CSV table of N, CA and C in Angstrom, one decimal:
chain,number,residue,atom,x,y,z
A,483,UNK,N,1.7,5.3,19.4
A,483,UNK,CA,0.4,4.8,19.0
A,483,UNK,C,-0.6,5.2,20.1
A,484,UNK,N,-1.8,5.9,19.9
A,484,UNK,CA,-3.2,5.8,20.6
A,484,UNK,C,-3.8,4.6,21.0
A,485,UNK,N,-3.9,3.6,20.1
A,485,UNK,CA,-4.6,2.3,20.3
A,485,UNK,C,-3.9,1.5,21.5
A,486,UNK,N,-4.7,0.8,21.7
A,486,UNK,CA,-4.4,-0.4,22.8
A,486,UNK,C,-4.7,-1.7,22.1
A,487,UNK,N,-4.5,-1.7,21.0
A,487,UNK,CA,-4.3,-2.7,20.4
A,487,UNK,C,-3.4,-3.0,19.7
A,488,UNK,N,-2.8,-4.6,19.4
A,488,UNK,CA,-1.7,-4.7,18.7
A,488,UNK,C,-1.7,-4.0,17.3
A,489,UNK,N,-0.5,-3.3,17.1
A,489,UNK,CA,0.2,-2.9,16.4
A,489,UNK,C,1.8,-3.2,15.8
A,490,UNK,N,2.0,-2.3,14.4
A,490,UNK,CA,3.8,-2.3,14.4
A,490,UNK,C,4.3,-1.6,14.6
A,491,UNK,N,5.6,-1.9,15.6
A,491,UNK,CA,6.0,-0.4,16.5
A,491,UNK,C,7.5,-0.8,15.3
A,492,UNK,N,6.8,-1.0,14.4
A,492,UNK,CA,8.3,-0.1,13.8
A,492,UNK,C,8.0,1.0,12.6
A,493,UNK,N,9.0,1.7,11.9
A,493,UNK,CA,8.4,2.6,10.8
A,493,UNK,C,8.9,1.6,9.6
A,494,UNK,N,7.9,2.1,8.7
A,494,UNK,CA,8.2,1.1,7.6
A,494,UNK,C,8.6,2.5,6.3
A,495,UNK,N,9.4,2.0,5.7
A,495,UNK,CA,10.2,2.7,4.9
A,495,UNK,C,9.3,3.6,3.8
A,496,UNK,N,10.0,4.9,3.7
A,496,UNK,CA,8.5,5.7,3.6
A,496,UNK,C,8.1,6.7,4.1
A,497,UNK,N,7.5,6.2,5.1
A,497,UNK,CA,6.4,7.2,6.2
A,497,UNK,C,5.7,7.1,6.4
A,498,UNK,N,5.0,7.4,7.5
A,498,UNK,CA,2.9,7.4,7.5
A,498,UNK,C,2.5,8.4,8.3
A,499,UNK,N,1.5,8.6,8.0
A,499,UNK,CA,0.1,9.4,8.9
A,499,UNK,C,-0.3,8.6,9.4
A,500,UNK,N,-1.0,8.9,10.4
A,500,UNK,CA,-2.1,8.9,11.5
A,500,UNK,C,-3.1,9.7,11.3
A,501,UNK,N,-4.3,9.6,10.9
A,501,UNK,CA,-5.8,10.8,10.7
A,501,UNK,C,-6.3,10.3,11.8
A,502,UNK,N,-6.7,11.7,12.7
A,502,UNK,CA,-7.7,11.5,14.1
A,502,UNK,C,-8.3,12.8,13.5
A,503,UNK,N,-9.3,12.3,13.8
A,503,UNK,CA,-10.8,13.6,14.1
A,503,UNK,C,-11.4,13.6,15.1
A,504,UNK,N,-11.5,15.3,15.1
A,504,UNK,CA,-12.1,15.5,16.3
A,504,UNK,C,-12.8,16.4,16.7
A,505,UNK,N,-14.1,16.4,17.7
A,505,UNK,CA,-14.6,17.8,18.2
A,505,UNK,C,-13.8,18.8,18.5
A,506,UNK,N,-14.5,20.2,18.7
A,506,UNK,CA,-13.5,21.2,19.0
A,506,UNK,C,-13.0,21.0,20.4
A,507,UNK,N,-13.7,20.1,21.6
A,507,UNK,CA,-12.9,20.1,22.9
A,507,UNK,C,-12.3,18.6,22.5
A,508,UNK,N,-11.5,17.9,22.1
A,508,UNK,CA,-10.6,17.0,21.5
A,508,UNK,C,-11.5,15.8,22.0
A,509,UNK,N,-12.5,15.6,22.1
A,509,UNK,CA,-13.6,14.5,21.7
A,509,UNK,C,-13.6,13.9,20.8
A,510,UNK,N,-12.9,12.3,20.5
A,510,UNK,CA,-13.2,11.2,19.4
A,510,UNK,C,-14.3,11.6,18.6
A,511,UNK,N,-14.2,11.9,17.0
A,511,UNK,CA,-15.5,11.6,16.4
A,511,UNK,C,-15.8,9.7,15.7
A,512,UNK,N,-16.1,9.4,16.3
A,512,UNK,CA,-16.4,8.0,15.9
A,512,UNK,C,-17.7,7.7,14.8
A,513,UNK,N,-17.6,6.6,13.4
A,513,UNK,CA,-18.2,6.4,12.6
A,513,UNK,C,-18.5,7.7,11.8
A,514,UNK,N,-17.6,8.3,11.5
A,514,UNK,CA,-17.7,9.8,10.4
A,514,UNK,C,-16.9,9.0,9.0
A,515,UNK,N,-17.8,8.6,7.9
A,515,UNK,CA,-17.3,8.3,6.2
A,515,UNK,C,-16.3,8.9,6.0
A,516,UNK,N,-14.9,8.5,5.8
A,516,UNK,CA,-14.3,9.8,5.2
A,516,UNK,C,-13.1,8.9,4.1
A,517,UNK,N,-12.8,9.6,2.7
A,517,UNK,CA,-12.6,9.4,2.0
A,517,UNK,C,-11.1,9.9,2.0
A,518,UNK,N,-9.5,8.7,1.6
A,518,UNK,CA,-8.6,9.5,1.7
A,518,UNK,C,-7.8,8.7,0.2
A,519,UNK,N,-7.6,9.8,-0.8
A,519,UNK,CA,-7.2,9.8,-1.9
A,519,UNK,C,-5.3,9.7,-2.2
A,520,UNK,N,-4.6,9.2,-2.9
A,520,UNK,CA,-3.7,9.7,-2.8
A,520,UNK,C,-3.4,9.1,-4.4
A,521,UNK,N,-3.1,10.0,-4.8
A,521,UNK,CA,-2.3,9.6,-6.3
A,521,UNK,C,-3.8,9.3,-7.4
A,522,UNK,N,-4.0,7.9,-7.6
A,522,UNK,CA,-5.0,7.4,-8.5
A,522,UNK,C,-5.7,6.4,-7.5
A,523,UNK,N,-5.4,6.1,-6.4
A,523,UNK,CA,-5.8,5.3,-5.6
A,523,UNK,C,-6.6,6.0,-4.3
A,524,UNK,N,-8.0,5.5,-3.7
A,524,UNK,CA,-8.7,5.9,-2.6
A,524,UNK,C,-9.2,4.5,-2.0
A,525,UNK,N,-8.9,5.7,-0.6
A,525,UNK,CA,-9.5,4.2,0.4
A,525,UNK,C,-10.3,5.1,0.9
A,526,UNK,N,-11.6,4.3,1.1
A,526,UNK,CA,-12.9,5.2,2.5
A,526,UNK,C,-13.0,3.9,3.8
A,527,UNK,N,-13.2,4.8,4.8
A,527,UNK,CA,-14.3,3.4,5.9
A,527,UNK,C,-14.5,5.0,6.6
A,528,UNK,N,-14.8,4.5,8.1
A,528,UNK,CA,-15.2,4.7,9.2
A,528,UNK,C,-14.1,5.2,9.8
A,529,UNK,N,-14.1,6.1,11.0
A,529,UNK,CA,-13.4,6.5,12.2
A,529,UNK,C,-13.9,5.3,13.1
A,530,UNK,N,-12.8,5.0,14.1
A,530,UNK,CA,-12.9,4.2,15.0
A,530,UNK,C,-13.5,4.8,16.2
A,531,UNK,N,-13.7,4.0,17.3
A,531,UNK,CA,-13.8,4.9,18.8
A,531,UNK,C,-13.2,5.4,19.2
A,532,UNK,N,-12.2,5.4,18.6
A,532,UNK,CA,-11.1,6.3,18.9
A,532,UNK,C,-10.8,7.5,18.5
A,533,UNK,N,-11.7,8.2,16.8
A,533,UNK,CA,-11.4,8.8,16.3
A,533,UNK,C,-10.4,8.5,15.3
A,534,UNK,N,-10.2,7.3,15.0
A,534,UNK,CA,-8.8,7.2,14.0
A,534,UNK,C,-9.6,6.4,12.8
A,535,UNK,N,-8.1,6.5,11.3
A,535,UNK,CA,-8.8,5.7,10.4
A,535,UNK,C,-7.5,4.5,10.4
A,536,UNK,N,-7.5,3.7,9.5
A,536,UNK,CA,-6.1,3.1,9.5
A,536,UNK,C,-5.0,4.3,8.9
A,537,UNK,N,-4.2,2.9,9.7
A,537,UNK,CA,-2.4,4.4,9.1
A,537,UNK,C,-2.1,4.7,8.1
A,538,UNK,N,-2.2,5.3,7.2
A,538,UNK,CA,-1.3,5.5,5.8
A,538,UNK,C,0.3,5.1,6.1
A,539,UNK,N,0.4,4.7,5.4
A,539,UNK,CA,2.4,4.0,5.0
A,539,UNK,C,2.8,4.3,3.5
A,540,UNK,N,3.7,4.9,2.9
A,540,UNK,CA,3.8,5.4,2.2
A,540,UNK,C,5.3,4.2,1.7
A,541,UNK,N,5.0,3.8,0.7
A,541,UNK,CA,6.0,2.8,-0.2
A,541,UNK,C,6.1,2.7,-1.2
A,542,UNK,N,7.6,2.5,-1.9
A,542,UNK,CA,8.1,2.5,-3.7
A,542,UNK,C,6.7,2.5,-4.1
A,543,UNK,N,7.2,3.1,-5.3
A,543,UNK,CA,6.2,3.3,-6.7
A,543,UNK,C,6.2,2.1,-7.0
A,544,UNK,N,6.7,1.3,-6.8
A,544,UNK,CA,6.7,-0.6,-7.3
A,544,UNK,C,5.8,-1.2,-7.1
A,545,UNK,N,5.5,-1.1,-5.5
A,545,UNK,CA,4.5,-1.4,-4.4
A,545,UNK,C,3.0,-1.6,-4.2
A,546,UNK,N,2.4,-2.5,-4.8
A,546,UNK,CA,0.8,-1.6,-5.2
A,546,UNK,C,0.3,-1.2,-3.7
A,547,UNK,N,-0.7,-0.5,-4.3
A,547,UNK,CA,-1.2,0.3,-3.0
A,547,UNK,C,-2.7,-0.7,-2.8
A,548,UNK,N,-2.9,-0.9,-1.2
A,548,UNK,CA,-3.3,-2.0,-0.5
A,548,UNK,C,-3.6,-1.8,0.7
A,549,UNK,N,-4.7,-2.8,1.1
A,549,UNK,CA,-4.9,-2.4,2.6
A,549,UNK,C,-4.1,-3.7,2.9
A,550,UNK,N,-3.4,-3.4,3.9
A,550,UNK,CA,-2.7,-4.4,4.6
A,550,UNK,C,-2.2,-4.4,5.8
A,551,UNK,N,-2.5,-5.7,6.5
A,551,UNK,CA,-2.2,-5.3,8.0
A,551,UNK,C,-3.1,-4.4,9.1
A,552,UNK,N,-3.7,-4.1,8.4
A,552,UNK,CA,-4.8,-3.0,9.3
A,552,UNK,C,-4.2,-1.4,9.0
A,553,UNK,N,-3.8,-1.6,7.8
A,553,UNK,CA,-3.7,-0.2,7.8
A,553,UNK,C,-3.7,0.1,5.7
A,554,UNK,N,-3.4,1.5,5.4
A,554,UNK,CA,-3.6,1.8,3.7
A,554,UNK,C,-1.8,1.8,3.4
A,555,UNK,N,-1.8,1.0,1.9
A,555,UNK,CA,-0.5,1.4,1.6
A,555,UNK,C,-0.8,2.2,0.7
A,556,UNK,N,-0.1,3.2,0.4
A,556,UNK,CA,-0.2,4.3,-0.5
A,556,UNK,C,1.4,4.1,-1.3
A,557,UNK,N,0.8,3.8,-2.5
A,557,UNK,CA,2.4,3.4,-3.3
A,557,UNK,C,2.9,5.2,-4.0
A,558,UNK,N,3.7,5.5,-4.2
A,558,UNK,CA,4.6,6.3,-4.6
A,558,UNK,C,5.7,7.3,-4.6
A,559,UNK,N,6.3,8.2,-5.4
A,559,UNK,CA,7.5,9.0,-5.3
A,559,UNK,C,7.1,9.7,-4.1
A,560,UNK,N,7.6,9.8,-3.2
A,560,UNK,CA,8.0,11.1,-1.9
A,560,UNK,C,8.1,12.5,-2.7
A,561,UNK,N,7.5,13.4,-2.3
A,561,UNK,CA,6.1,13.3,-1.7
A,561,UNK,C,4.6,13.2,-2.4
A,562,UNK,N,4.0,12.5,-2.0
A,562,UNK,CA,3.1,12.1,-2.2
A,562,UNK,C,1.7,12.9,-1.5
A,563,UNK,N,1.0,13.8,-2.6
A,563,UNK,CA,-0.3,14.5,-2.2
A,563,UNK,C,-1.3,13.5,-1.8
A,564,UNK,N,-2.2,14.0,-0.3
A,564,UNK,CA,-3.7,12.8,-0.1
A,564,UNK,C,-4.3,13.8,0.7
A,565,UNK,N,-5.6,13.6,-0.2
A,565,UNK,CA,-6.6,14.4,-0.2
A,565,UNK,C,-7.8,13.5,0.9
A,566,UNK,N,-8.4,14.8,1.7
A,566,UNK,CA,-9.1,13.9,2.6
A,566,UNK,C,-10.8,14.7,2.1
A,567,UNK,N,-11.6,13.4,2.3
A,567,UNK,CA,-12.8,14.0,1.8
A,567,UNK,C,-14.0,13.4,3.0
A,568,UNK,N,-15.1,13.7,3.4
A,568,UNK,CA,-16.0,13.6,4.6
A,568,UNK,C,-17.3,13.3,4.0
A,569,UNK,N,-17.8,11.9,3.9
A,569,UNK,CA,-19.4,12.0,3.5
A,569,UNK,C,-20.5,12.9,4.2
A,570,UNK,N,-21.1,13.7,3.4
A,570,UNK,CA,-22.2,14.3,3.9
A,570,UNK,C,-23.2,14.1,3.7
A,571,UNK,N,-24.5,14.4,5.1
A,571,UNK,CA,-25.8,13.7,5.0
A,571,UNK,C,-26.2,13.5,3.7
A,572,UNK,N,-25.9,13.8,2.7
A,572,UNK,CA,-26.7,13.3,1.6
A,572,UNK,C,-26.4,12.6,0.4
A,573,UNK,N,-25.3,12.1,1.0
A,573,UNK,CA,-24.3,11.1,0.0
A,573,UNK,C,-23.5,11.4,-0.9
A,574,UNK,N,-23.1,12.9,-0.7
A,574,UNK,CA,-22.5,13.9,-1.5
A,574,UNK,C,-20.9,13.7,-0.4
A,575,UNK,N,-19.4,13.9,-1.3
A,575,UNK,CA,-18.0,14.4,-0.5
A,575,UNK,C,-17.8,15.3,-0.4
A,576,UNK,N,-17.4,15.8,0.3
A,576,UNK,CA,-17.1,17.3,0.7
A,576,UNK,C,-15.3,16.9,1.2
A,577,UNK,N,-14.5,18.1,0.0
A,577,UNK,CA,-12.7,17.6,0.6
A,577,UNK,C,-12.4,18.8,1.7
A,578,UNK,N,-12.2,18.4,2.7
A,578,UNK,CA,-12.0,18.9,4.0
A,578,UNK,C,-10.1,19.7,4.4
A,579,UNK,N,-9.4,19.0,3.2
A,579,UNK,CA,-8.0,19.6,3.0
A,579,UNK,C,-7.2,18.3,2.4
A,580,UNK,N,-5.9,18.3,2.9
A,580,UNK,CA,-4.6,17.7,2.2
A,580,UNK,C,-3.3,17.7,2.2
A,581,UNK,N,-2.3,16.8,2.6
A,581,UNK,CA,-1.3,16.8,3.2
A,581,UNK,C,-0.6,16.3,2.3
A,582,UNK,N,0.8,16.1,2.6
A,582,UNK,CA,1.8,15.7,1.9
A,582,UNK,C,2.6,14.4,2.8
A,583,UNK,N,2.5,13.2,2.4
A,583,UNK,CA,2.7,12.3,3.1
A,583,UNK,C,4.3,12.1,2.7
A,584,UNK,N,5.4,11.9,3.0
A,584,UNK,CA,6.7,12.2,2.8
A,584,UNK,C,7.6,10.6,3.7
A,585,UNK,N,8.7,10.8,2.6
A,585,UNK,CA,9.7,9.6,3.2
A,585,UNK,C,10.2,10.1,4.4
A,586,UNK,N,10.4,9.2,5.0
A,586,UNK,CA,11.0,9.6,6.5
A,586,UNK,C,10.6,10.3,8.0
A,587,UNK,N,9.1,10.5,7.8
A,587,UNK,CA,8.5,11.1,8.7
A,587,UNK,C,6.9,10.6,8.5
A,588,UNK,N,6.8,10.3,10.1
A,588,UNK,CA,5.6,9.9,10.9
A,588,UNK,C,4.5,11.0,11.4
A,589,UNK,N,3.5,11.5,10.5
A,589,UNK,CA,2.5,12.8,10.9
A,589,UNK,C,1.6,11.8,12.0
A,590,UNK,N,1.0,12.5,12.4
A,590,UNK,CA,-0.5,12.7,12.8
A,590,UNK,C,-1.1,13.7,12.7
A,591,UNK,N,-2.3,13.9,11.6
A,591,UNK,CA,-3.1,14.7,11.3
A,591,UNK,C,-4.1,14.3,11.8
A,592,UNK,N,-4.6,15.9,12.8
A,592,UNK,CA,-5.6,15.9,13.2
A,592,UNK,C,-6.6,16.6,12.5
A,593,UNK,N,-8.0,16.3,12.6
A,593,UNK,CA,-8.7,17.2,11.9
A,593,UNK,C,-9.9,17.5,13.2
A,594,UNK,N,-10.3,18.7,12.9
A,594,UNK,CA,-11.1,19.3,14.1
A,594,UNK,C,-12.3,20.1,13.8
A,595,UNK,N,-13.4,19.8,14.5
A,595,UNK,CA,-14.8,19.7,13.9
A,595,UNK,C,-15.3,20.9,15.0
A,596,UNK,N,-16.0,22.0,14.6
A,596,UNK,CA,-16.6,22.7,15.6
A,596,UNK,C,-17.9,21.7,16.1
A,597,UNK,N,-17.8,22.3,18.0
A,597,UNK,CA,-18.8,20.9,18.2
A,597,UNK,C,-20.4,21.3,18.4
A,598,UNK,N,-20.2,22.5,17.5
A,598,UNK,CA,-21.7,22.3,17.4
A,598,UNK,C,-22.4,22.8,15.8
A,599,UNK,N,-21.1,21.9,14.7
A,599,UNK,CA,-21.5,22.0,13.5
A,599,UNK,C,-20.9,20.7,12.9
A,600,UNK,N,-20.8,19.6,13.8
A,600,UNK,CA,-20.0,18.6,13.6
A,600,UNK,C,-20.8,17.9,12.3
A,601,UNK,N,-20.7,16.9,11.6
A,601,UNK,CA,-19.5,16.7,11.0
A,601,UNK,C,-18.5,17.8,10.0
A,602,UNK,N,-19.8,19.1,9.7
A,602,UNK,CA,-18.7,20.2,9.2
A,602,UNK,C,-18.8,21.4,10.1
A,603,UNK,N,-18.0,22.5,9.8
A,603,UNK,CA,-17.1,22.4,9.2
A,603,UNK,C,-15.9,22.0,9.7
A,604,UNK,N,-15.3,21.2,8.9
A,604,UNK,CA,-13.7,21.0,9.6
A,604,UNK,C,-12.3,21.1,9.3
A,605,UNK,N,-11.4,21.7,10.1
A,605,UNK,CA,-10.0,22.1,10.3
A,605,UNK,C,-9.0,21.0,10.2
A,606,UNK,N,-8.0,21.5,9.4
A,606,UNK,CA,-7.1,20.3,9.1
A,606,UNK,C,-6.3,21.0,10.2
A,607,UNK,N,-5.0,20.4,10.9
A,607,UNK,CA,-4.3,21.1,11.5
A,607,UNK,C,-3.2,20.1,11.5
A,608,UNK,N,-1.8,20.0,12.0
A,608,UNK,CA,-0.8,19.5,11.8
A,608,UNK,C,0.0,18.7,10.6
A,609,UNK,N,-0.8,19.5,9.3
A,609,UNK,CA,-0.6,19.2,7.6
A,609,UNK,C,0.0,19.9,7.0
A,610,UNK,N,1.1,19.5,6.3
A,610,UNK,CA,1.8,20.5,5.3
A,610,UNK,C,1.2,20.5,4.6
C-alpha cells in the first residue's frame, strides 16, 4: 500500500487494482473526476492527495457490487473488463482506457498525464 492510513493488508478473494494518476514526472494528480465502469455497475469520485481512487476488489457474481470499507466492490466472473473514464472541463467523459481486473492478482494501474496537457491526454500503463 501507498497510504499511511489504515488499511487491509490482506487480499480478498478475487483481486484488486489500485488506479494512481499521474503527471509525466510521477507527480500525484489530486481531485481529477474520473469514472470507473465495470460490467453494469460505475463508481466516480475524486483522486486523493495521493493520486489514488479507492481499490477495486473483484468478488462472486453473487456479491452485489458496493462501496465498502473504503474501497469499490466490483461483483463478477474473472475476468472482469473496467473501463476508466476522466471528467472534462465541460462536463463531458472522456474513456482514457481499460483493464482486465482478474482472480488472483493485485494490479496497480497507473495512468500518466503529460504535464503540460494535464488532465489530457492520458496513458494507461501497467493494464492488460
Amino acid at each position: 500500500m501507498t497510504r499511511d492510513e489504515p488499511s487491509h493488508d490482506h487480499d480478498h478473494a478475487g483481486g484488486s487494482a489500485e488506479l494512481y494518476f499521474e503527471h509525466g514526472f510521477g507527480q500525484a494528480i489530486s481531485g481529477l473526476t474520473v469514472r470507473v465502469t465495470a460490467g453494469s455497475k460505475s463508481f466516480s469520485g475524486a483522486t486523493d492527495a495521493q493520486g489514488l481512487l479507492p481499490t477495486l476488489h473483484l468478488h462472486s457474481p453473487d456479491t452485489p457490487a458496493a462501496y465498502n470499507h473504503g474501497n469499490w466492490v466490483v461483483s463478477g466472473k474473472a475476468p472482469v473488463r473496467v473501463s476508466i473514464e476522466v471528467k472534462k472541463g465541460d462536463g463531458s467523459w472522456k474513456n482514457i482506457g481499460a483493464f482486465n481486473l482478474e482472480d488472483g492478482q493485485r494490479k496497480r494501474v497507473t495512468v500518466s498525464a503529460n504535464s503540460t496537457a494535464s488532465p489530457m491526454p492520458l496513458a494507461l500503463h501497467g493494464a492488460a
